[in-house]
Coordinates of C-alpha atoms in Angstrom, one line a residue:
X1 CA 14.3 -5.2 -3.4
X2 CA 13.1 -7.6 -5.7
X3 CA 15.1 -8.4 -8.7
X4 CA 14.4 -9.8 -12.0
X5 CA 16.5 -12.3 -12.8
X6 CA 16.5 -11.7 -16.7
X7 CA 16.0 -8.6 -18.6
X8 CA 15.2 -8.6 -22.3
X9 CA 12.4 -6.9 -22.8
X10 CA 11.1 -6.5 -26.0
X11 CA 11.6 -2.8 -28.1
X12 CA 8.5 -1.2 -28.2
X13 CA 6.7 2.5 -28.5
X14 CA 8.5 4.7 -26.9
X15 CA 7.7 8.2 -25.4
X16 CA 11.0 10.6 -24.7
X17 CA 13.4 8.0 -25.7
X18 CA 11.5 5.8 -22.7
X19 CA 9.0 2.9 -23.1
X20 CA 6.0 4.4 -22.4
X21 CA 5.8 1.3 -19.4
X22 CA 8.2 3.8 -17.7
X23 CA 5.5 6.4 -17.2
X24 CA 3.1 3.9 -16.5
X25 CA 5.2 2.7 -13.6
X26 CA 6.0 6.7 -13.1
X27 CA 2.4 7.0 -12.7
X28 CA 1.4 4.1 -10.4
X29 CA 4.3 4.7 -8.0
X30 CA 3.3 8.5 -7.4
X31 CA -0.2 7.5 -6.5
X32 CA 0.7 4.7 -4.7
X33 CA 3.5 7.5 -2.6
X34 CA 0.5 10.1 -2.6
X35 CA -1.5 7.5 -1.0
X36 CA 1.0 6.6 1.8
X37 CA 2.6 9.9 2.6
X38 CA -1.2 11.6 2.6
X39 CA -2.0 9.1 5.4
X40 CA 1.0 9.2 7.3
X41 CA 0.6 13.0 7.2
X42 CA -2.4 13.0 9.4
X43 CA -1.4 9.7 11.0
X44 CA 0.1 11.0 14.6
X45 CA -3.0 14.2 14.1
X46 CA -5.1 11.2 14.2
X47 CA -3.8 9.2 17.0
X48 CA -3.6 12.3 19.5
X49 CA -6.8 14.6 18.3
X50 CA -9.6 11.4 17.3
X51 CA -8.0 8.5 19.5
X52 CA -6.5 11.2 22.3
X53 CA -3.9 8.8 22.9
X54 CA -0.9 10.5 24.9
X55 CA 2.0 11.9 22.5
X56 CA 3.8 9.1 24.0
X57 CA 1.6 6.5 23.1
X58 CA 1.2 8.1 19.8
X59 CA 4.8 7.9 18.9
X60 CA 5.1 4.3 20.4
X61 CA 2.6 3.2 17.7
X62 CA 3.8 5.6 14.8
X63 CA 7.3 3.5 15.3
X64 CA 5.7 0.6 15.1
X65 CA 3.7 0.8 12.0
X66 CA 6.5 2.2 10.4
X67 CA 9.1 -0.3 11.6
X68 CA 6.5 -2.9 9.9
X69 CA 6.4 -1.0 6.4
X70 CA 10.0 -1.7 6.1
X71 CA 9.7 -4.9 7.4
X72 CA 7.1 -6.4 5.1
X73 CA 8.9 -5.6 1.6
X74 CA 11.3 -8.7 2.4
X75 CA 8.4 -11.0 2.3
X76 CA 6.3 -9.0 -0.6
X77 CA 9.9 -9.4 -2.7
X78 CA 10.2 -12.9 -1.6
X79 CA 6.8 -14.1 -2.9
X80 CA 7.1 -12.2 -5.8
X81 CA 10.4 -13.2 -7.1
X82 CA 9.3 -17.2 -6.0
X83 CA 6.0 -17.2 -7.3
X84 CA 3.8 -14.5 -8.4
X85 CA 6.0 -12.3 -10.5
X86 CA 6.4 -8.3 -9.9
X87 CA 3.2 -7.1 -11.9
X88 CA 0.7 -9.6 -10.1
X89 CA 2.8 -8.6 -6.7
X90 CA 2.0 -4.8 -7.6
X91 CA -1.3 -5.5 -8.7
X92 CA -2.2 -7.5 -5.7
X93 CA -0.4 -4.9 -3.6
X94 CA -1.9 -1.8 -5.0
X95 CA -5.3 -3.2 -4.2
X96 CA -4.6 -4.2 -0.7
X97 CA -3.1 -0.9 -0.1
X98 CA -6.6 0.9 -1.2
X99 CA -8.7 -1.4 0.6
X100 CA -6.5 -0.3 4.0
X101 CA -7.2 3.2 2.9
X102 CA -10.7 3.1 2.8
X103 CA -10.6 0.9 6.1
X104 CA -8.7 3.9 7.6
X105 CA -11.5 6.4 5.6
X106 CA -14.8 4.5 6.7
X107 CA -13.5 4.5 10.3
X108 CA -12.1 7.8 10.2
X109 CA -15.9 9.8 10.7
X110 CA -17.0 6.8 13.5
X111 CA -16.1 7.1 16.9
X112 CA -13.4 6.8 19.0
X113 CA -13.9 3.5 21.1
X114 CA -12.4 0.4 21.1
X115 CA -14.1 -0.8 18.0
X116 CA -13.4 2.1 15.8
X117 CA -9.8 1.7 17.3
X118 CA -9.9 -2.3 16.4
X119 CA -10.6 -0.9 12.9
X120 CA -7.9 1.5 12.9
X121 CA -5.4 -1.0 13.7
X122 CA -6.9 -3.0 10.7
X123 CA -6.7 -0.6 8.1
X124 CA -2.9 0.1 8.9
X125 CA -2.1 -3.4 9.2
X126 CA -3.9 -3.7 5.5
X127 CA -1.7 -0.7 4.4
X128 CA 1.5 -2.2 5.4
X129 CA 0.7 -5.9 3.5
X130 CA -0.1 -4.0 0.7
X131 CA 2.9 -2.3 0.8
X132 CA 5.4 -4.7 1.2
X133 CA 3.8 -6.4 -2.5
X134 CA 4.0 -3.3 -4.2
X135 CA 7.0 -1.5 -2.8
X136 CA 9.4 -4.7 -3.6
X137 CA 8.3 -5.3 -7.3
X138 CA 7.2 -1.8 -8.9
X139 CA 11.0 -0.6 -9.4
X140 CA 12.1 -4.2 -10.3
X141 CA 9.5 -3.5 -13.0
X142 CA 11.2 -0.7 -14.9
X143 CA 14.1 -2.4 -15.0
X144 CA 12.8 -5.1 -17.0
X145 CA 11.7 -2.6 -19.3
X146 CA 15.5 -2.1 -20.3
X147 CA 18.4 -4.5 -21.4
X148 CA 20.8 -4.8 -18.8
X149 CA 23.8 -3.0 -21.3
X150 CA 20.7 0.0 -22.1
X151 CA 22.6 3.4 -21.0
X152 CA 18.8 4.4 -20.7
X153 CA 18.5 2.5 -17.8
X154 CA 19.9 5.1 -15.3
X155 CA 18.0 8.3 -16.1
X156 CA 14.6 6.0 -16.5
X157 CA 15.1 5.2 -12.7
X158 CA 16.1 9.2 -12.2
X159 CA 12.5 9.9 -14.1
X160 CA 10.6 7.0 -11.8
X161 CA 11.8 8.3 -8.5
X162 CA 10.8 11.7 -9.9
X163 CA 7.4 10.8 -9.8
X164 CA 7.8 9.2 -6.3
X165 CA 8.6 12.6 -4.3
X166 CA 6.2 13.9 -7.1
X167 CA 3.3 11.8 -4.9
X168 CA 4.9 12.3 -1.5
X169 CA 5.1 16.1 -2.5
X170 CA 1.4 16.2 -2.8
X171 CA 0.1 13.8 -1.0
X172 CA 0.5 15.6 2.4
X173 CA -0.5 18.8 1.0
X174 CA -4.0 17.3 -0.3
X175 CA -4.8 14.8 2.3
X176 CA -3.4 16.8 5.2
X177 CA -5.2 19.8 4.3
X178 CA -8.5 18.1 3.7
X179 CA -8.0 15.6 6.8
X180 CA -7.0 18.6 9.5
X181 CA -9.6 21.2 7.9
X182 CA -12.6 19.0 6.5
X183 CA -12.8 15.9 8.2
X184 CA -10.4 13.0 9.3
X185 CA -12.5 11.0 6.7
X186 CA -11.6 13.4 3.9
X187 CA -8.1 13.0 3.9
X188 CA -8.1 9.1 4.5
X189 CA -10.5 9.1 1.6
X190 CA -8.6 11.0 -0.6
X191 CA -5.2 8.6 -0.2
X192 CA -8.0 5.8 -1.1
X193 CA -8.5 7.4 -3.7
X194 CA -5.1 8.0 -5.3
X195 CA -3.8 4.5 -4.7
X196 CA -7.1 3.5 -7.0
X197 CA -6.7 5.3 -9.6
X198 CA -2.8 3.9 -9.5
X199 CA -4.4 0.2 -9.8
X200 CA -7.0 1.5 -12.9
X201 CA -4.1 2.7 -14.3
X202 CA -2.2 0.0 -13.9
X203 CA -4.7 -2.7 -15.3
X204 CA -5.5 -0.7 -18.6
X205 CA -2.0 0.1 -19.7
X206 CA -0.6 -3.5 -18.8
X207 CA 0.1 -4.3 -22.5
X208 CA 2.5 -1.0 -22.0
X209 CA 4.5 -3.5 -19.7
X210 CA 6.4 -5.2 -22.6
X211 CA 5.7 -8.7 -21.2
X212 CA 7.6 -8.3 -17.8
X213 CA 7.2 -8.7 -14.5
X214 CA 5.3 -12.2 -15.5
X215 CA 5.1 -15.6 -12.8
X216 CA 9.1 -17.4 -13.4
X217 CA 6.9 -20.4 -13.5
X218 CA 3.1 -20.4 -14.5
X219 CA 2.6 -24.2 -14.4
X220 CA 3.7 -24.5 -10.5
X221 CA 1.2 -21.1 -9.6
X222 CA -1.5 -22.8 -11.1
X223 CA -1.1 -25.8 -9.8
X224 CA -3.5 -27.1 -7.0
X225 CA -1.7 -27.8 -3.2
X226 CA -3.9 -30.6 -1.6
X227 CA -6.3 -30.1 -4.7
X228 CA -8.3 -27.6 -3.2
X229 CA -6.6 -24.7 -4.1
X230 CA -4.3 -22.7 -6.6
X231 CA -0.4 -22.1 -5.5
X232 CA -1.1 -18.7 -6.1
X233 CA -4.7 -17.5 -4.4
X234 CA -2.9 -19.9 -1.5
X235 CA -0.7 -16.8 -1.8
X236 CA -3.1 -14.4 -1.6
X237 CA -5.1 -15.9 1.3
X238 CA -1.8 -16.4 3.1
X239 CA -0.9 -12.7 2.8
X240 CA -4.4 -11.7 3.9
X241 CA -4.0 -13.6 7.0
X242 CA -1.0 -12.1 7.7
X243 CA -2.8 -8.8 8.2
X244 CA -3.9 -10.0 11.6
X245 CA -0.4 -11.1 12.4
X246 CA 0.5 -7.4 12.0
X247 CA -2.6 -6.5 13.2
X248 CA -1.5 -7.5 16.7
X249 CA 2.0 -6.2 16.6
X250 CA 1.6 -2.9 15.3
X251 CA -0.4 -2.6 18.8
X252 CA 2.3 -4.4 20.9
X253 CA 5.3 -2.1 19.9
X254 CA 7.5 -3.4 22.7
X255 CA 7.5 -6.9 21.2
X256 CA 8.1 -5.5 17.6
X257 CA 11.0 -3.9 19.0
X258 CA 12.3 -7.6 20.5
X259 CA 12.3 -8.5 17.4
X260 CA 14.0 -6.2 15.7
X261 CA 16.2 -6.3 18.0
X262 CA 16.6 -10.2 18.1
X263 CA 16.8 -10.0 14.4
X264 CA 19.5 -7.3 14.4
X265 CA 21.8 -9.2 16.2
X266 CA 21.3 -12.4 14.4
X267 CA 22.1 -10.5 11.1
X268 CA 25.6 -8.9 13.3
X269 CA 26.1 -12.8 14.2
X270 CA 25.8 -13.6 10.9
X271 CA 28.0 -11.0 9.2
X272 CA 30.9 -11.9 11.6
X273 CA 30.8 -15.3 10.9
X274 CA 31.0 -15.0 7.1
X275 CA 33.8 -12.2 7.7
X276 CA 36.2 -14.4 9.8
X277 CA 35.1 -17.9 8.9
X278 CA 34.3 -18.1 5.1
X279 CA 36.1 -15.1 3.3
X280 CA 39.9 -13.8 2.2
X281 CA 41.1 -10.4 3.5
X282 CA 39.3 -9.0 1.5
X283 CA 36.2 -9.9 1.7
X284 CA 36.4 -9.9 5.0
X285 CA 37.3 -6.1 5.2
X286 CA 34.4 -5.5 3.0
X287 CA 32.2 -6.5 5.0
X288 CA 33.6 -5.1 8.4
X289 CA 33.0 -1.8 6.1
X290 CA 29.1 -2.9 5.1
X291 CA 28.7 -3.7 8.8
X292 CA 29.7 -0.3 9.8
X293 CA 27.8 1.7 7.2
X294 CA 24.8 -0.7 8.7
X295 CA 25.3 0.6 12.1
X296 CA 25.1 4.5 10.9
X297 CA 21.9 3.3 9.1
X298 CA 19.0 3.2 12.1
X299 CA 21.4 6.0 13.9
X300 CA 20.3 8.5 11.1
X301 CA 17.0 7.3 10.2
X302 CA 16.4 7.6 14.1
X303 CA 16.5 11.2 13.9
X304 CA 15.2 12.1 10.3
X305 CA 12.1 10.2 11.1
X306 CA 11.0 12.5 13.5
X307 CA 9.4 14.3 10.7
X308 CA 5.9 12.7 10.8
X309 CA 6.1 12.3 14.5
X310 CA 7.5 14.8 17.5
X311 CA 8.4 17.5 14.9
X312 CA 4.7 17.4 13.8
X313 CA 3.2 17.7 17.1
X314 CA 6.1 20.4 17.6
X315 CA 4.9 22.2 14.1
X316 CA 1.1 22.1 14.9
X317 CA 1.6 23.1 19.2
X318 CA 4.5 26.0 18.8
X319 CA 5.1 27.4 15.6
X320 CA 3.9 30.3 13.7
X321 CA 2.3 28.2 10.4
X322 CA 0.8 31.6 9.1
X323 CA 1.4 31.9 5.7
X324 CA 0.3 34.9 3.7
X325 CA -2.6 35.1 5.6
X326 CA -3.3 31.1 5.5
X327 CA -2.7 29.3 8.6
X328 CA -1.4 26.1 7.7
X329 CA -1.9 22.6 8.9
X330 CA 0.9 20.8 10.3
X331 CA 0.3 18.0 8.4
X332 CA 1.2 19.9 5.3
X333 CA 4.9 20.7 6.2
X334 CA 5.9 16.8 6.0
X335 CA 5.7 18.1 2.3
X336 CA 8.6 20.0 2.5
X337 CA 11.2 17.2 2.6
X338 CA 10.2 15.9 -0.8
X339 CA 10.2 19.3 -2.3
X340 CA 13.7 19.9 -1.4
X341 CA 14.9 16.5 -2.6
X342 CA 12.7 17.5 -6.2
X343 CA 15.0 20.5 -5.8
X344 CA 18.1 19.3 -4.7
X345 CA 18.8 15.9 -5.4
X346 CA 20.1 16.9 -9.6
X347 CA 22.1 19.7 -7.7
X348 CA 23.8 16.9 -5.2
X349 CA 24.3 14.5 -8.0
X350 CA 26.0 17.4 -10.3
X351 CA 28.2 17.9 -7.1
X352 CA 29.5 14.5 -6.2
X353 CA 30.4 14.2 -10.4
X354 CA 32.2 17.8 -10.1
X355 CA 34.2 16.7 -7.4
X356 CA 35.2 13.6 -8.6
X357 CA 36.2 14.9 -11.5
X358 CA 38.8 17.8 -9.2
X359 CA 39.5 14.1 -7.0
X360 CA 37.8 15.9 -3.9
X361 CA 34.8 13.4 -3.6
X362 CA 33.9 12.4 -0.3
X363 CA 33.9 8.4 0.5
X364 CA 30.9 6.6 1.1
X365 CA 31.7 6.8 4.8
X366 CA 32.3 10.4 4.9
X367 CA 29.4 10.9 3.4
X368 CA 27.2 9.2 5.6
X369 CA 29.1 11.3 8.5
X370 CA 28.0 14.3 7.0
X371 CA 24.7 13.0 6.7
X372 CA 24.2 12.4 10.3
X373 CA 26.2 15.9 10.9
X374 CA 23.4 17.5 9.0
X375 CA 20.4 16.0 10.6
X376 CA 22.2 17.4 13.8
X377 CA 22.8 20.8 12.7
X378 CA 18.7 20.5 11.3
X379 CA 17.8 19.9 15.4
X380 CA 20.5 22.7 16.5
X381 CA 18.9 25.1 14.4
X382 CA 15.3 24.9 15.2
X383 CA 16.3 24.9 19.0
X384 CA 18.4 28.0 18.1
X385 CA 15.2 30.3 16.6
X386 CA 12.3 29.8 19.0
X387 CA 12.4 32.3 20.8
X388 CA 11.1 33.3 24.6
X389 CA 8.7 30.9 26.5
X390 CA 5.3 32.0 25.1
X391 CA 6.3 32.6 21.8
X392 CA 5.8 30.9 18.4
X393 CA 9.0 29.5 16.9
X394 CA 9.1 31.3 13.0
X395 CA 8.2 29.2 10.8
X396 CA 11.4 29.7 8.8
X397 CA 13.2 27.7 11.5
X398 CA 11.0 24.1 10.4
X399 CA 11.8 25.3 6.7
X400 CA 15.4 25.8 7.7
X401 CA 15.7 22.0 9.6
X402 CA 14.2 20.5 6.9
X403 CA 16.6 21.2 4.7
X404 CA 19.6 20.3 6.8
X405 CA 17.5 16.8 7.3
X406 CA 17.3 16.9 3.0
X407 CA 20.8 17.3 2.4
X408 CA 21.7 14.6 4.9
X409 CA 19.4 12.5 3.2
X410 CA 21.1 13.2 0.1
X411 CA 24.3 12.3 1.3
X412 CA 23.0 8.8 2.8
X413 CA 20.5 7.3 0.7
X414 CA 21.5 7.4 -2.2
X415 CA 24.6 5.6 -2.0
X416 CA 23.4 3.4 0.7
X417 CA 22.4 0.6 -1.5
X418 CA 24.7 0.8 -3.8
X419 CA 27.6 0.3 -1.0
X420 CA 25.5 -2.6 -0.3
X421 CA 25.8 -4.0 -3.5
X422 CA 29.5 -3.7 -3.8
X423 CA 31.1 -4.6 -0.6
X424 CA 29.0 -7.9 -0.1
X425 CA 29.9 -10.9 -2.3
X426 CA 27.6 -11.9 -5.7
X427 CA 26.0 -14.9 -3.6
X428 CA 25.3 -12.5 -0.2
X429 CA 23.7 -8.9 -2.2
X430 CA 20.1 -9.9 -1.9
X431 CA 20.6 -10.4 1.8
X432 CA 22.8 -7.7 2.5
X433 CA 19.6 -5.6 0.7
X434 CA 17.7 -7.0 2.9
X435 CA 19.3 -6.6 6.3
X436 CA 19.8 -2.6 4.7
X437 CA 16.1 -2.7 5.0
X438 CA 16.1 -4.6 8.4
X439 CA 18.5 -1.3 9.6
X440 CA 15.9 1.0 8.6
X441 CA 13.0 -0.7 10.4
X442 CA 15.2 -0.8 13.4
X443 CA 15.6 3.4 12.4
X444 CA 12.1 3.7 12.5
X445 CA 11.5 2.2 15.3
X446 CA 14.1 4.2 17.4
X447 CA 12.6 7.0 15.7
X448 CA 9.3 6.2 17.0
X449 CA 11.2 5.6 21.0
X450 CA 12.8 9.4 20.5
X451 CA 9.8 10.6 20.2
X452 CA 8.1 9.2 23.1
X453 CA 11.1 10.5 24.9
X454 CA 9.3 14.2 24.2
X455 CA 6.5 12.9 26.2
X456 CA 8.3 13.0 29.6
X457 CA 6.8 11.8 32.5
X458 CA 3.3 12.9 31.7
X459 CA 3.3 11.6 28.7
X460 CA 2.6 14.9 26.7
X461 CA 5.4 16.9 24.8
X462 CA 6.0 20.3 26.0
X463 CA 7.5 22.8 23.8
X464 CA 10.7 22.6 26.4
X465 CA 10.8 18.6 26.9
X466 CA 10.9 18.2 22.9
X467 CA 13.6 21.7 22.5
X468 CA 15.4 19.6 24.8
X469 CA 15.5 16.2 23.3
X470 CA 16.0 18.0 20.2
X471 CA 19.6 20.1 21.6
X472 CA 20.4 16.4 23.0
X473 CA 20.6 14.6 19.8
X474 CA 21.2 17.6 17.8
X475 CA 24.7 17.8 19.4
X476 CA 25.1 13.9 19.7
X477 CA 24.2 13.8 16.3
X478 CA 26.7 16.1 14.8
X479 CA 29.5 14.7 17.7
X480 CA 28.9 11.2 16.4
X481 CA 28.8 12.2 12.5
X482 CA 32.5 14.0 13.2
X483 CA 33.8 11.0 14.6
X484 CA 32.5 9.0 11.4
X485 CA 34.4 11.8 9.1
X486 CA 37.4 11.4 11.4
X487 CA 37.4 7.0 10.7
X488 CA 36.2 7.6 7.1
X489 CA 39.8 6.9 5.3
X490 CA 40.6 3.8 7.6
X491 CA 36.4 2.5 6.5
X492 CA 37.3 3.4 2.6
X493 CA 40.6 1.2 3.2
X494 CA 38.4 -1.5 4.6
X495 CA 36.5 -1.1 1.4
X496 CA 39.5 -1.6 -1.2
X497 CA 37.4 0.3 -3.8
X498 CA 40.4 0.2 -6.4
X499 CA 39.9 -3.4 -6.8
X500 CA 36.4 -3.2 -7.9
X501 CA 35.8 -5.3 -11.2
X502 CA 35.0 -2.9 -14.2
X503 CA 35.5 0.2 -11.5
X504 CA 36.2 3.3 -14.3
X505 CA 37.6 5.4 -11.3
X506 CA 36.5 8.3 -9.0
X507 CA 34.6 10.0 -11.4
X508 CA 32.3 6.5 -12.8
X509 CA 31.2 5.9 -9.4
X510 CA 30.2 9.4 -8.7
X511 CA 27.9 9.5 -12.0
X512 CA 26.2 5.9 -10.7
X513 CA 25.6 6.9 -7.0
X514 CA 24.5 10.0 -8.4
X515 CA 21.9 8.5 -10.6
X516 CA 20.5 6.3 -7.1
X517 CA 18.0 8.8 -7.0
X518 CA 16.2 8.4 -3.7
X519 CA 13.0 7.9 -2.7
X520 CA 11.0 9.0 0.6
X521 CA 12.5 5.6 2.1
X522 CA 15.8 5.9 0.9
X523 CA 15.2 2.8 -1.4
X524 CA 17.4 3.4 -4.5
X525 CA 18.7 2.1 -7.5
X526 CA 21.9 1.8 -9.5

């Protein structure tokens, strides 16, 4: 996540007690979530109905792109923080993103051969630049809006990720319905269309911005490298030709997951080296607790993930989606999950503050075991209502699983970064963020390997290959997230969370993991 490294933003017009930037912000990150969830709603639909890839193909490339979408944020933060500043980063990004959208859209009513394939693979490649400009610098963003001592600053970032599973709420409602029942174009179109108007948006209210987010030096951007061009469109052209770079790995998702891999271990390398060779006790056992936390990290995003993969092709194939006499498209359920965290995530947050206040909390570790024991019981339960071979598993079943996967999520995001933050040392948080991240990608792309693993042998997932899968890591899942509850005290030792400086106790910590509201990506914010 990219960080400011000053906040003193000027006072302003405010609107509820905000700066009205907060709701500008509010507003381009819904849009900009609206857009990406809308796509990645019909994404899979897309791959195995237009492109009749196989469903294991399919997932192969669905864990790919997504692996690079968390992935490319480290690089969008990087430039942003070095050069360009967080508002041209998300101004830049935001217009990437809707060129990738209307890539996807323009394509989307061609045909299926190589070329329109080529372009495919273009417009998601697009889409995942964009992102990583926009998704590392629109949050740093609101909190230059705020002094660093402003006790606004919490419930502004509750109201901005609001608007976030506002967008993802929508966003596969509108573009998976128009995509599935109007057209492939029409849905592609319509995320184009709500990442523009995020951009208009954002350009007209920029005064709204207070000033922030601006280049940390405008001399050296506009300077001239070999006097041909400016340090900053040298930028811009640079991150446009990284497009092809992903543009050939989102279609070689064996060597994406080398790298990950490669990268994983260097960062495990890495961790052990500063544990034993360069810190105290103390340190050390922090960061043998950061490094386990790490691990649970791609475990659980392994299994939520197969929301917009096998558990869509699972939703659309073999279960009962009529709804008061509307049958409806699969695409729409991936929905639900942001619903439930609208829905949920004050009545989580109001939990973890009542029980600290009783001294019942769970740790951070036992929290993330009950996470991953959730996202089991989610698998457990759908396997446990479908019915006899034949028959159409209720559709109260995918409600039900979705919010076992919810509540887990509540219990791991949240307080993912923010563990992050205060286990590594001052001089190691923007790296342990990052390797956070580099977890997640290695999630996703695990996720997208699980649900090839529903293909079988033919390569096509049938209703018992995936119940199957799903009764596997349902039970390994909830085995695995016992175990974790079973360590937790000896990992919150590890963490010596009495000796945190300005620590206020059981029930401060509670209030600011509570306000790390989440969004869709379990990015968060303390």
């Amino acid at each position: 996540m990219a960080t400011s490294p000053t906040n003193v933003a000027p006072a302003g017009k405010t609107w509820l007690g905000h700066p009205r930037g907060l709701f500008l912000l509010f507003f381009v990150e819904m849009w900009e979530r609206f857009s990406f969830y809308g796509m990645r709603a019909l994404l899979i639909f897309y791959l195995t109905q237009h492109f009749l890839f196989s469903d294991r193909d399919a997932a192969h490339s669905y864990g790919a792109y997504m692996s690079l979408v968390y992935i490319a944020p480290l690089m969008g933060g990087y430039l942003a923080d070095r050069y360009l500043g967080q508002r041209k980063a998300v101004l830049f990004g935001g217009i990437v993103i809707a060129i990738g959208h209307i890539i996807l859209g323009l394509e989307a009513d061609g045909s299926a051969d190589s070329m329109g394939l080529g372009l495919f693979w273009l417009g998601l490649a697009t889409v995942i630049i964009g992102t990583g400009f926009l998704k590392a610098s629109v949050s740093a963003l609101v909190g230059q809006l705020y002094p660093r001592d402003d006790m606004r600053r919490d419930p502004a970032y509750t109201i901005f990720y609001m608007g976030i599973n506002v967008g993802a709420t929508i966003g596969p409602v509108i573009c998976g319905y128009l995509g599935q029942r109007w057209g492939w174009h029409w849905g592609f179109g319509a995320a184009s269309v709500g990442m523009i108007a995020g951009v208009i948006g954002f350009v007209l209210a920029k005064p709204l911005l207070q000033g922030g987010g601006e280049p940390p030096n405008p001399q050296q951007l506009a300077e001239r490298v070999g006097g041909i061009i400016s340090r900053e469109w040298l930028v811009y052209l640079s991150s446009l030709l990284a497009i092809l770079l992903c543009w050939v790995l989102i279609q070689q998702h064996a060597v994406v997951g080398w790298m990950l891999a490669g990268a994983s271990v260097l960062m495990v390398l890495y961790i052990f080296w500063e544990a034993f060779g360069r810190m105290e006790r103390i340190g050390r056992d922090r960061m043998l607790a950061a490094l386990f936390l790490l691990v649970i990290n791609p475990l659980f995003w392994g299994l939520y993930e197969q929301t917009g993969s096998s558990l869509s092709l699972f939703t659309d194939r073999y279960a009962n989606r009529h709804i008061l006499g509307f049958d409806v498209p699969a695409s729409m359920f991936q929905s639900v999950n942001a619903a439930y965290i609208l829905i949920f995530g004050p009545v989580i947050a109001a939990l973890w503050i009542a029980l600290a206040k009783r001294g019942r909390e769970p740790s951070t570790p036992a929290k993330f075991g009950l996470a991953l024991a959730l996202v089991g019981a989610g698998f457990l339960i759908l396997v446990a209502g479908t019915g006899a071979p034949e028959t159409l598993t209720p559709v109260l079943f995918i409600f039900l699983l979705y919010l076992c996967h919810t509540l887990g999520e509540l219990c791991l995001s949240p307080v993912g970064l923010s563990a992050m933050s205060k286990l590594a040392p001052s001089r190691m948080i923007g790296l342990m963020m990052g390797i956070w991240f580099l977890a997640m990608a290695l999630g996703e792309y695990a996720a997208g390997m699980i649900a090839a693993a529903t293909g079988g042998e033919a390569g096509a997932a049938s209703r018992d290959g995936v119940l199957s899968v799903y009764s596997q890591i349902g039970w390994w899942s909830i085995g695995i997230g016992i175990v974790v509850m079973a360590i937790a005290p000896m990992v919150k030792r590890l963490m010596h969370a009495d000796q945190f400086g300005g620590e206020e106790g059981a029930e401060a910590e509670a209030q600011r993991d509570s306000f790390a509201i989440v969004d869709r990506e379990g990015e968060a914010q303390t």
